[in-house]
Coordinates of C-alpha atoms in Angstrom, one line a residue:
X1 CA 0.0 0.0 -0.1
X2 CA 3.0 2.4 0.8
X3 CA 4.4 1.8 -2.5
X4 CA 1.2 2.6 -4.3
X5 CA 0.7 5.7 -2.3
X6 CA 4.3 7.0 -3.2
X7 CA 3.7 6.0 -6.7
X8 CA 0.4 8.2 -6.7
X9 CA 2.1 11.1 -5.2
X10 CA 4.9 11.1 -7.6
X11 CA 2.4 11.0 -10.3
X12 CA 0.6 13.7 -8.9
X13 CA 3.6 16.0 -8.8
X14 CA 4.2 14.9 -12.4
X15 CA 0.8 16.1 -13.6
X16 CA 1.3 19.3 -11.7
X17 CA 4.5 20.2 -13.6
X18 CA 2.7 19.3 -16.8
X19 CA -0.1 21.7 -15.9
X20 CA 2.5 24.5 -15.0
X21 CA 4.0 24.3 -18.5
X22 CA 0.8 24.1 -20.3
X23 CA -0.8 27.1 -18.4
X24 CA -0.4 30.2 -19.6
X25 CA 1.5 32.5 -17.1
X26 CA 0.6 35.9 -16.4
X27 CA 3.0 38.8 -18.0
X28 CA 3.0 41.2 -15.2
X29 CA 4.2 43.8 -17.4
X30 CA 0.7 43.6 -19.0
X31 CA -0.8 45.5 -16.1
X32 CA 1.4 48.4 -17.0
X33 CA 0.7 48.5 -20.6
X34 CA -3.2 48.7 -20.5
X35 CA -5.8 50.3 -18.4
X36 CA -8.5 47.8 -19.3
X37 CA -8.6 43.9 -19.2
X38 CA -10.7 41.0 -19.5
X39 CA -10.6 37.6 -17.8
X40 CA -11.3 34.1 -19.3
X41 CA -10.8 30.4 -18.1
X42 CA -8.8 28.3 -20.3
X43 CA -8.3 24.7 -19.0
X44 CA -9.3 25.9 -15.5
X45 CA -6.5 28.8 -15.4
X46 CA -7.0 32.2 -15.4
X47 CA -6.3 34.3 -18.6
X48 CA -6.0 38.0 -18.5
X49 CA -5.6 40.0 -21.6
X50 CA -5.5 43.8 -22.2
X51 CA -8.0 45.4 -23.9
X52 CA -6.2 47.9 -26.6
X53 CA -9.5 50.0 -27.3
X54 CA -11.8 50.0 -24.4
X55 CA -15.3 51.5 -24.8
X56 CA -14.7 55.2 -25.1
X57 CA -18.3 56.2 -23.5
X58 CA -18.2 59.4 -21.5
X59 CA -20.4 60.7 -18.7
X60 CA -21.1 63.6 -21.2
X61 CA -23.2 61.2 -23.2
X62 CA -25.1 59.7 -20.4
X63 CA -28.5 61.5 -19.7
X64 CA -31.4 60.8 -17.4
X65 CA -29.4 59.3 -14.3
X66 CA -27.8 62.1 -12.8
X67 CA -28.2 61.2 -9.2
X68 CA -26.9 57.8 -10.0
X69 CA -23.7 59.0 -11.7
X70 CA -23.1 61.4 -8.8
X71 CA -23.1 58.6 -6.2
X72 CA -21.0 56.2 -8.5
X73 CA -18.4 59.0 -9.0
X74 CA -18.2 60.0 -5.4
X75 CA -17.6 56.4 -4.3
X76 CA -15.0 56.2 -7.2
X77 CA -13.0 59.1 -5.9
X78 CA -13.1 58.0 -2.3
X79 CA -11.7 54.8 -3.6
X80 CA -8.9 56.6 -5.5
X81 CA -8.0 58.6 -2.6
X82 CA -7.7 55.6 -0.4
X83 CA -10.8 56.3 1.7
X84 CA -13.5 54.0 2.8
X85 CA -16.0 53.0 -0.1
X86 CA -18.2 50.3 -1.4
X87 CA -18.6 47.7 -3.8
X88 CA -21.5 48.7 -6.1
X89 CA -24.4 46.9 -7.7
X90 CA -26.5 48.6 -10.6
X91 CA -29.5 47.1 -11.2
X92 CA -32.7 47.7 -13.3
X93 CA -34.2 47.4 -16.7
X94 CA -32.1 46.6 -19.9
X95 CA -30.7 49.7 -21.9
X96 CA -31.1 52.2 -19.0
X97 CA -27.1 52.9 -18.9
X98 CA -26.1 50.5 -16.2
X99 CA -22.8 49.1 -18.2
X100 CA -22.4 52.6 -19.6
X101 CA -22.0 54.3 -16.2
X102 CA -19.3 51.7 -15.0
X103 CA -17.5 51.9 -18.1
X104 CA -17.4 55.7 -18.0
X105 CA -15.7 55.6 -14.7
X106 CA -12.6 54.3 -16.4
X107 CA -12.6 56.9 -19.0
X108 CA -13.2 59.7 -16.4
X109 CA -10.3 58.4 -13.7
X110 CA -7.7 56.3 -16.0
X111 CA -5.3 59.3 -15.5
X112 CA -5.5 59.1 -11.9
X113 CA -4.8 55.3 -11.8
X114 CA -7.9 53.7 -12.1
X115 CA -8.0 50.3 -14.1
X116 CA -10.9 48.2 -14.8
X117 CA -11.0 44.2 -15.1
X118 CA -14.0 42.7 -16.7
X119 CA -14.8 39.2 -15.5
X120 CA -17.5 37.2 -17.4
X121 CA -19.5 34.8 -15.3
X122 CA -17.5 31.8 -16.2
X123 CA -14.1 33.5 -15.0
X124 CA -15.4 34.2 -11.6
X125 CA -13.9 31.0 -10.3
X126 CA -10.7 32.7 -10.5
X127 CA -11.7 35.9 -8.6
X128 CA -9.4 35.1 -5.6
X129 CA -6.5 34.9 -8.0
X130 CA -7.4 38.2 -9.4
X131 CA -7.3 39.6 -5.8
X132 CA -4.0 38.1 -5.3
X133 CA -2.6 39.6 -8.4
X134 CA -3.6 43.2 -7.8
X135 CA -2.9 43.0 -4.2
X136 CA -0.1 45.5 -3.4
X137 CA -0.1 47.1 -6.8
X138 CA -0.1 51.1 -6.7
X139 CA -3.1 51.3 -9.4
X140 CA -6.8 50.9 -8.1
X141 CA -8.7 48.1 -10.0
X142 CA -12.5 47.9 -10.4
X143 CA -13.5 44.2 -11.1
X144 CA -16.5 44.7 -13.6
X145 CA -19.1 42.0 -13.6
X146 CA -21.6 42.8 -16.3
X147 CA -25.1 41.2 -16.4
X148 CA -24.1 39.7 -13.1
X149 CA -27.1 37.0 -12.6
X150 CA -27.2 33.4 -11.4
X151 CA -29.9 30.5 -11.9
X152 CA -31.3 28.4 -9.5
X153 CA -28.9 25.7 -9.6
X154 CA -25.9 27.7 -10.1
X155 CA -23.5 27.8 -6.9
X156 CA -20.5 29.8 -8.4
X157 CA -21.9 32.8 -6.8
X158 CA -20.4 31.7 -3.7
X159 CA -16.9 32.5 -5.0
X160 CA -17.6 36.0 -5.4
X161 CA -19.4 36.2 -2.0
X162 CA -16.2 35.4 -0.2
X163 CA -14.4 38.4 -1.7
X164 CA -17.1 40.5 -1.1
X165 CA -17.6 39.7 2.5
X166 CA -17.1 36.6 4.6
X167 CA -13.6 35.4 3.7
X168 CA -11.0 35.3 6.2
X169 CA -8.7 36.9 3.9
X170 CA -9.9 40.6 3.5
X171 CA -10.5 41.9 -0.3
X172 CA -7.5 44.0 -1.4
X173 CA -7.9 47.8 -0.5
X174 CA -7.1 48.5 -4.1
X175 CA -9.9 46.3 -5.3
X176 CA -13.6 47.0 -5.8
X177 CA -16.5 45.0 -7.5
X178 CA -18.8 46.7 -9.6
X179 CA -21.6 44.6 -11.0
X180 CA -24.6 45.2 -13.4
X181 CA -27.9 43.1 -13.3
X182 CA -31.4 43.3 -14.3
X183 CA -32.4 41.8 -11.0
X184 CA -32.0 43.5 -7.6
X185 CA -31.2 40.3 -5.9
X186 CA -29.0 38.5 -8.5
X187 CA -31.0 35.3 -8.5
X188 CA -34.6 34.2 -9.5
X189 CA -37.1 34.5 -6.8
X190 CA -40.6 32.6 -6.7
X191 CA -43.8 33.5 -5.0
X192 CA -43.7 29.9 -3.7
X193 CA -40.8 30.9 -1.6
X194 CA -42.9 33.1 0.5
X195 CA -45.6 30.5 1.1
X196 CA -45.5 27.1 3.0
X197 CA -42.7 25.2 1.1
X198 CA -44.0 22.9 -1.3
X199 CA -40.9 20.5 -1.0
X200 CA -41.6 20.3 2.8
X201 CA -38.3 22.4 3.6
X202 CA -38.5 23.1 7.5
X203 CA -37.2 26.6 7.1
X204 CA -37.8 27.9 3.4
X205 CA -37.0 31.4 4.6
X206 CA -33.3 30.4 5.0
X207 CA -33.0 29.8 1.5
X208 CA -34.7 33.1 0.4
X209 CA -32.3 34.6 2.9
X210 CA -29.2 32.8 1.0
X211 CA -30.2 34.4 -2.3
X212 CA -30.6 38.0 -1.0
X213 CA -27.4 37.7 1.2
X214 CA -25.2 38.2 -2.3
X215 CA -27.0 41.5 -3.1
X216 CA -26.8 42.6 0.4
X217 CA -22.7 42.2 0.2
X218 CA -22.6 45.5 -2.2
X219 CA -22.9 48.6 0.0
X220 CA -23.6 50.9 -2.9
X221 CA -26.8 49.6 -4.5
X222 CA -28.2 51.8 -7.4
X223 CA -31.6 51.3 -9.1
X224 CA -32.2 52.2 -12.5
X225 CA -36.1 52.9 -13.9
X226 CA -37.7 52.7 -17.2
X227 CA -36.8 56.1 -19.3
X228 CA -40.0 57.8 -20.6
X229 CA -40.3 59.8 -23.9
X230 CA -39.1 62.9 -22.5
X231 CA -35.7 61.5 -21.0
X232 CA -35.2 59.5 -24.4
X233 CA -35.7 62.6 -26.5
X234 CA -33.2 64.5 -24.1
X235 CA -30.8 61.6 -24.9
X236 CA -31.4 61.9 -28.5
X237 CA -30.8 65.7 -28.4
X238 CA -27.8 65.2 -26.6
X239 CA -26.2 62.7 -29.0
X240 CA -27.2 64.9 -32.0
X241 CA -25.4 68.0 -30.3
X242 CA -22.0 65.7 -29.3
X243 CA -22.1 64.4 -32.8
X244 CA -22.7 67.7 -34.5
X245 CA -25.6 66.0 -36.4
X246 CA -27.5 68.7 -38.6
X247 CA -31.0 68.4 -38.5
X248 CA -34.1 70.4 -37.4
X249 CA -35.3 69.7 -33.9
X250 CA -38.8 68.8 -35.3
X251 CA -37.6 66.6 -37.9
X252 CA -35.3 64.7 -35.1
X253 CA -38.1 64.4 -32.8
X254 CA -40.3 62.8 -35.6
X255 CA -37.9 60.4 -36.7
X256 CA -36.6 59.4 -33.1
X257 CA -40.2 58.8 -32.0
X258 CA -40.9 56.6 -35.1
X259 CA -37.6 54.6 -34.2
X260 CA -38.9 54.1 -30.5
X261 CA -42.4 53.0 -31.7
X262 CA -40.7 50.4 -34.2
X263 CA -38.4 49.1 -31.5
X264 CA -40.8 49.2 -28.5
X265 CA -38.8 51.0 -26.1
X266 CA -37.6 54.4 -24.7
X267 CA -34.2 53.3 -23.4
X268 CA -30.8 54.8 -23.8
X269 CA -29.7 52.0 -25.9
X270 CA -32.6 52.3 -28.3
X271 CA -31.6 56.3 -28.5
X272 CA -28.1 55.2 -29.2
X273 CA -29.2 52.9 -32.0
X274 CA -31.2 55.6 -33.5
X275 CA -28.7 58.1 -33.5
X276 CA -26.1 55.5 -35.0
X277 CA -28.5 54.7 -37.8
X278 CA -29.5 58.5 -38.5
X279 CA -25.7 59.6 -38.6
X280 CA -24.7 56.8 -41.0
X281 CA -27.5 57.8 -43.2
X282 CA -27.0 61.4 -43.2
X283 CA -23.2 60.8 -43.8
X284 CA -24.0 58.5 -46.7
X285 CA -26.5 60.8 -48.4
X286 CA -23.8 63.6 -48.1
X287 CA -21.3 61.7 -50.2
X288 CA -23.8 60.3 -52.9
X289 CA -23.0 61.6 -56.2

């Protein structure tokens, strides 16, 4: 038996060395060359890549959520100054500017040492490794988790709970987590969870508490609302001004409303898609013979 155990131990060491050779090692200089990064998981190993051209969205482009932007920026400035601050959860309907608001932070504060690491859900198993990598670096890192939701049988959310709060090892002081979600509590909730449990669970309220506990770990929770026609048209007008689109206000409003009706939404995303289409058509028309 001892001989078998020794052989198994030797085999395990050999497999470990092979895995080390095959696994891509992190180029630390990468963190110096870029301001934005994206993570993926390859062969159960963390892979970090620099983003050469991050989304150039600016706060000047974002209309209708002034209070939310003020709170988000105040928190980021505290973070950059080394003051107490919070992880942030931005939740609400699609197309209302949640992701844009987070990405605009990078463009507003990159020159002050802010960096951003985007982590898709399938890479969150490596979030403790990311924390280890950024710890003690002089730059400040926001880990960006977009569309941050989990399904009923998904238990990977426990990985991020340990970083937010609950782990014996504290989160690095130079790292925050900013997540966006369509759900306030990040996981699906059922009416039956507030009724006598159909599966005869003795304490069904504890399962509900488990779901809510994840969103509770975000100290800054910012709720977004559906836009109305007035805000939608303000967004359109702002885009038209920023892009110097020459068109009468009456015509712009008419075309914008037609677009919103055909798309069934007054969202900021719908507004940007309309402006992209309008600008492209006007420029194409201008260059026609």
